[in-house]
């Protein structure tokens, strides 16, 4: 007789500040034994989701779920700059040019955005779920095809460190050129967020950090221009997703 036993153990890295995306991860261990209780095989896997169960069950847990929880702020105002809506709550459509001398959607929040080459490589809003956007750049799609989405790329597949599991709607890109087609610029550039008055930045998410892109990083400075942190972004591959929490 073959018996499978699965144990789920809560594994949360806490505490997280308000505005953070927190993934609830459970480690599943399956032990295969014979009728005399002798171990034949052990398998381990990670299951992700918003679960509360802890303990042992018979049978192998085979589904793969992901859920995200946003930690709310009890005493301060947090701005979730997700590029989906402007500071007035209006939806921002795919292909909108923002920043620099163009429209500043979050100026009412005290946030302005500039870039290193606005005339030749303007900042654009890219809808990662739209057929129009993904047709031009499928490695920016969310979620990855493994999770029922339009995203194409090995870095975002199931089981990868950069598994691209959820729909992310809009992201901000440096555009390939100044023409109407919205597509990211492979050589990149610098995007500067100016926060006035100064604000605490808790984290940043990124889609599609290719494995040869080893120079991506985020620098945070205080109001005097002094560097506070310099966080390298992980090169997790085509269509990968990552969230970087700043201590």
mmCIF file with all atom_site columns, C-alpha atoms in Angstrom, residues 117-209:
data_model
loop_
_atom_site.group_PDB
_atom_site.id
_atom_site.type_symbol
_atom_site.label_atom_id
_atom_site.label_alt_id
_atom_site.label_comp_id
_atom_site.label_asym_id
_atom_site.label_entity_id
_atom_site.label_seq_id
_atom_site.pdbx_PDB_ins_code
_atom_site.Cartn_x
_atom_site.Cartn_y
_atom_site.Cartn_z
_atom_site.occupancy
_atom_site.B_iso_or_equiv
_atom_site.pdbx_formal_charge
_atom_site.auth_seq_id
_atom_site.auth_comp_id
_atom_site.auth_asym_id
_atom_site.auth_atom_id
_atom_site.pdbx_PDB_model_num
ATOM 1  C CA . UNK A 1 117 ? 15.986 60.935 -22.844 1.00 0.00 ? 117 UNK A CA 1
ATOM 2  C CA . UNK A 1 118 ? 12.403 62.231 -22.974 1.00 0.00 ? 118 UNK A CA 1
ATOM 3  C CA . UNK A 1 119 ? 12.507 63.486 -26.564 1.00 0.00 ? 119 UNK A CA 1
ATOM 4  C CA . UNK A 1 120 ? 13.749 60.238 -28.126 1.00 0.00 ? 120 UNK A CA 1
ATOM 5  C CA . UNK A 1 121 ? 12.639 57.699 -25.483 1.00 0.00 ? 121 UNK A CA 1
ATOM 6  C CA . UNK A 1 122 ? 9.579  59.067 -23.651 1.00 0.00 ? 122 UNK A CA 1
ATOM 7  C CA . UNK A 1 123 ? 7.946  57.427 -20.660 1.00 0.00 ? 123 UNK A CA 1
ATOM 8  C CA . UNK A 1 124 ? 4.836  55.456 -21.618 1.00 0.00 ? 124 UNK A CA 1
ATOM 9  C CA . UNK A 1 125 ? 2.091  53.539 -19.872 1.00 0.00 ? 125 UNK A CA 1
ATOM 10 C CA . UNK A 1 126 ? 1.982  49.893 -20.983 1.00 0.00 ? 126 UNK A CA 1
ATOM 11 C CA . UNK A 1 127 ? -1.092 47.749 -20.263 1.00 0.00 ? 127 UNK A CA 1
ATOM 12 C CA . UNK A 1 128 ? 0.305  44.289 -19.529 1.00 0.00 ? 128 UNK A CA 1
ATOM 13 C CA . UNK A 1 129 ? -3.109 42.638 -19.891 1.00 0.00 ? 129 UNK A CA 1
ATOM 14 C CA . UNK A 1 130 ? -4.272 44.218 -23.158 1.00 0.00 ? 130 UNK A CA 1
ATOM 15 C CA . UNK A 1 131 ? -4.071 42.498 -26.522 1.00 0.00 ? 131 UNK A CA 1
ATOM 16 C CA . UNK A 1 132 ? -2.819 45.752 -28.060 1.00 0.00 ? 132 UNK A CA 1
ATOM 17 C CA . UNK A 1 133 ? 0.113  45.981 -25.677 1.00 0.00 ? 133 UNK A CA 1
ATOM 18 C CA . UNK A 1 134 ? 1.067  42.319 -25.558 1.00 0.00 ? 134 UNK A CA 1
ATOM 19 C CA . UNK A 1 135 ? 0.954  42.052 -29.349 1.00 0.00 ? 135 UNK A CA 1
ATOM 20 C CA . UNK A 1 136 ? 3.848  44.515 -29.475 1.00 0.00 ? 136 UNK A CA 1
ATOM 21 C CA . UNK A 1 137 ? 5.798  43.136 -26.520 1.00 0.00 ? 137 UNK A CA 1
ATOM 22 C CA . UNK A 1 138 ? 4.621  39.730 -25.182 1.00 0.00 ? 138 UNK A CA 1
ATOM 23 C CA . UNK A 1 139 ? 7.376  39.479 -22.568 1.00 0.00 ? 139 UNK A CA 1
ATOM 24 C CA . UNK A 1 140 ? 5.685  42.378 -20.728 1.00 0.00 ? 140 UNK A CA 1
ATOM 25 C CA . UNK A 1 141 ? 2.364  40.517 -20.477 1.00 0.00 ? 141 UNK A CA 1
ATOM 26 C CA . UNK A 1 142 ? 0.907  39.535 -17.100 1.00 0.00 ? 142 UNK A CA 1
ATOM 27 C CA . UNK A 1 143 ? 0.362  36.934 -15.907 1.00 0.00 ? 143 UNK A CA 1
ATOM 28 C CA . UNK A 1 144 ? 2.505  34.368 -17.709 1.00 0.00 ? 144 UNK A CA 1
ATOM 29 C CA . UNK A 1 145 ? 0.767  31.820 -19.941 1.00 0.00 ? 145 UNK A CA 1
ATOM 30 C CA . UNK A 1 146 ? 1.360  29.181 -17.253 1.00 0.00 ? 146 UNK A CA 1
ATOM 31 C CA . UNK A 1 147 ? -1.121 31.118 -15.095 1.00 0.00 ? 147 UNK A CA 1
ATOM 32 C CA . UNK A 1 148 ? -3.686 31.787 -17.804 1.00 0.00 ? 148 UNK A CA 1
ATOM 33 C CA . UNK A 1 149 ? -2.339 35.123 -19.003 1.00 0.00 ? 149 UNK A CA 1
ATOM 34 C CA . UNK A 1 150 ? -0.794 36.534 -22.180 1.00 0.00 ? 150 UNK A CA 1
ATOM 35 C CA . UNK A 1 151 ? 2.799  36.830 -20.928 1.00 0.00 ? 151 UNK A CA 1
ATOM 36 C CA . UNK A 1 152 ? 5.504  34.955 -22.839 1.00 0.00 ? 152 UNK A CA 1
ATOM 37 C CA . UNK A 1 153 ? 8.933  34.212 -21.394 1.00 0.00 ? 153 UNK A CA 1
ATOM 38 C CA . UNK A 1 154 ? 10.778 31.478 -19.514 1.00 0.00 ? 154 UNK A CA 1
ATOM 39 C CA . UNK A 1 155 ? 11.539 33.681 -16.500 1.00 0.00 ? 155 UNK A CA 1
ATOM 40 C CA . UNK A 1 156 ? 7.866  34.082 -15.638 1.00 0.00 ? 156 UNK A CA 1
ATOM 41 C CA . UNK A 1 157 ? 6.871  30.432 -15.845 1.00 0.00 ? 157 UNK A CA 1
ATOM 42 C CA . UNK A 1 158 ? 5.570  28.286 -13.004 1.00 0.00 ? 158 UNK A CA 1
ATOM 43 C CA . UNK A 1 159 ? 8.321  27.136 -10.660 1.00 0.00 ? 159 UNK A CA 1
ATOM 44 C CA . UNK A 1 160 ? 10.721 29.929 -11.617 1.00 0.00 ? 160 UNK A CA 1
ATOM 45 C CA . UNK A 1 161 ? 11.985 32.452 -9.012  1.00 0.00 ? 161 UNK A CA 1
ATOM 46 C CA . UNK A 1 162 ? 10.318 35.180 -11.060 1.00 0.00 ? 162 UNK A CA 1
ATOM 47 C CA . UNK A 1 163 ? 7.018  33.362 -11.592 1.00 0.00 ? 163 UNK A CA 1
ATOM 48 C CA . UNK A 1 164 ? 4.622  35.897 -13.123 1.00 0.00 ? 164 UNK A CA 1
ATOM 49 C CA . UNK A 1 165 ? 1.423  34.755 -11.451 1.00 0.00 ? 165 UNK A CA 1
ATOM 50 C CA . UNK A 1 166 ? -1.010 37.675 -11.336 1.00 0.00 ? 166 UNK A CA 1
ATOM 51 C CA . UNK A 1 167 ? -2.471 40.283 -13.703 1.00 0.00 ? 167 UNK A CA 1
ATOM 52 C CA . UNK A 1 168 ? -0.642 43.587 -13.114 1.00 0.00 ? 168 UNK A CA 1
ATOM 53 C CA . UNK A 1 169 ? -2.517 45.985 -15.431 1.00 0.00 ? 169 UNK A CA 1
ATOM 54 C CA . UNK A 1 170 ? -0.363 49.038 -16.215 1.00 0.00 ? 170 UNK A CA 1
ATOM 55 C CA . UNK A 1 171 ? 3.397  49.375 -15.876 1.00 0.00 ? 171 UNK A CA 1
ATOM 56 C CA . UNK A 1 172 ? 5.703  52.271 -16.740 1.00 0.00 ? 172 UNK A CA 1
ATOM 57 C CA . UNK A 1 173 ? 8.258  51.796 -19.525 1.00 0.00 ? 173 UNK A CA 1
ATOM 58 C CA . UNK A 1 174 ? 10.929 53.782 -21.327 1.00 0.00 ? 174 UNK A CA 1
ATOM 59 C CA . UNK A 1 175 ? 9.657  53.661 -24.890 1.00 0.00 ? 175 UNK A CA 1
ATOM 60 C CA . UNK A 1 176 ? 11.701 52.362 -27.807 1.00 0.00 ? 176 UNK A CA 1
ATOM 61 C CA . UNK A 1 177 ? 11.321 55.666 -29.673 1.00 0.00 ? 177 UNK A CA 1
ATOM 62 C CA . UNK A 1 178 ? 9.024  58.693 -29.943 1.00 0.00 ? 178 UNK A CA 1
ATOM 63 C CA . UNK A 1 179 ? 6.628  57.051 -32.409 1.00 0.00 ? 179 UNK A CA 1
ATOM 64 C CA . UNK A 1 180 ? 3.094  55.957 -31.546 1.00 0.00 ? 180 UNK A CA 1
ATOM 65 C CA . UNK A 1 181 ? 3.917  52.256 -31.054 1.00 0.00 ? 181 UNK A CA 1
ATOM 66 C CA . UNK A 1 182 ? 4.308  51.445 -27.349 1.00 0.00 ? 182 UNK A CA 1
ATOM 67 C CA . UNK A 1 183 ? 7.244  49.070 -26.835 1.00 0.00 ? 183 UNK A CA 1
ATOM 68 C CA . UNK A 1 184 ? 10.051 49.150 -24.293 1.00 0.00 ? 184 UNK A CA 1
ATOM 69 C CA . UNK A 1 185 ? 13.565 50.355 -25.129 1.00 0.00 ? 185 UNK A CA 1
ATOM 70 C CA . UNK A 1 186 ? 16.020 47.440 -24.856 1.00 0.00 ? 186 UNK A CA 1
ATOM 71 C CA . UNK A 1 187 ? 18.932 49.662 -23.804 1.00 0.00 ? 187 UNK A CA 1
ATOM 72 C CA . UNK A 1 188 ? 16.973 51.218 -20.942 1.00 0.00 ? 188 UNK A CA 1
ATOM 73 C CA . UNK A 1 189 ? 17.662 54.524 -19.246 1.00 0.00 ? 189 UNK A CA 1
ATOM 74 C CA . UNK A 1 190 ? 17.064 56.416 -16.011 1.00 0.00 ? 190 UNK A CA 1
ATOM 75 C CA . UNK A 1 191 ? 13.646 57.155 -14.492 1.00 0.00 ? 191 UNK A CA 1
ATOM 76 C CA . UNK A 1 192 ? 13.630 59.663 -11.624 1.00 0.00 ? 192 UNK A CA 1
ATOM 77 C CA . UNK A 1 193 ? 10.762 59.995 -9.146  1.00 0.00 ? 193 UNK A CA 1
ATOM 78 C CA . UNK A 1 194 ? 10.840 63.266 -7.198  1.00 0.00 ? 194 UNK A CA 1
ATOM 79 C CA . UNK A 1 195 ? 8.815  63.167 -3.959  1.00 0.00 ? 195 UNK A CA 1
ATOM 80 C CA . UNK A 1 196 ? 7.932  66.595 -2.566  1.00 0.00 ? 196 UNK A CA 1
ATOM 81 C CA . UNK A 1 197 ? 7.476  66.685 0.353   1.00 0.00 ? 197 UNK A CA 1
ATOM 82 C CA . UNK A 1 198 ? 9.782  63.697 1.045   1.00 0.00 ? 198 UNK A CA 1
ATOM 83 C CA . UNK A 1 199 ? 8.085  60.334 1.466   1.00 0.00 ? 199 UNK A CA 1
ATOM 84 C CA . UNK A 1 200 ? 9.026  56.864 2.650   1.00 0.00 ? 200 UNK A CA 1
ATOM 85 C CA . UNK A 1 201 ? 9.354  54.398 -0.227  1.00 0.00 ? 201 UNK A CA 1
ATOM 86 C CA . UNK A 1 202 ? 8.528  50.850 0.843   1.00 0.00 ? 202 UNK A CA 1
ATOM 87 C CA . UNK A 1 203 ? 9.114  48.883 -2.318  1.00 0.00 ? 203 UNK A CA 1
ATOM 88 C CA . UNK A 1 204 ? 9.002  48.530 -6.081  1.00 0.00 ? 204 UNK A CA 1
ATOM 89 C CA . UNK A 1 205 ? 7.906  45.792 -8.460  1.00 0.00 ? 205 UNK A CA 1
ATOM 90 C CA . UNK A 1 206 ? 9.361  45.038 -11.883 1.00 0.00 ? 206 UNK A CA 1
ATOM 91 C CA . UNK A 1 207 ? 8.341  42.905 -14.840 1.00 0.00 ? 207 UNK A CA 1
ATOM 92 C CA . UNK A 1 208 ? 10.711 41.415 -17.423 1.00 0.00 ? 208 UNK A CA 1
ATOM 93 C CA . UNK A 1 209 ? 14.224 41.914 -16.048 1.00 0.00 ? 209 UNK A CA 1
#
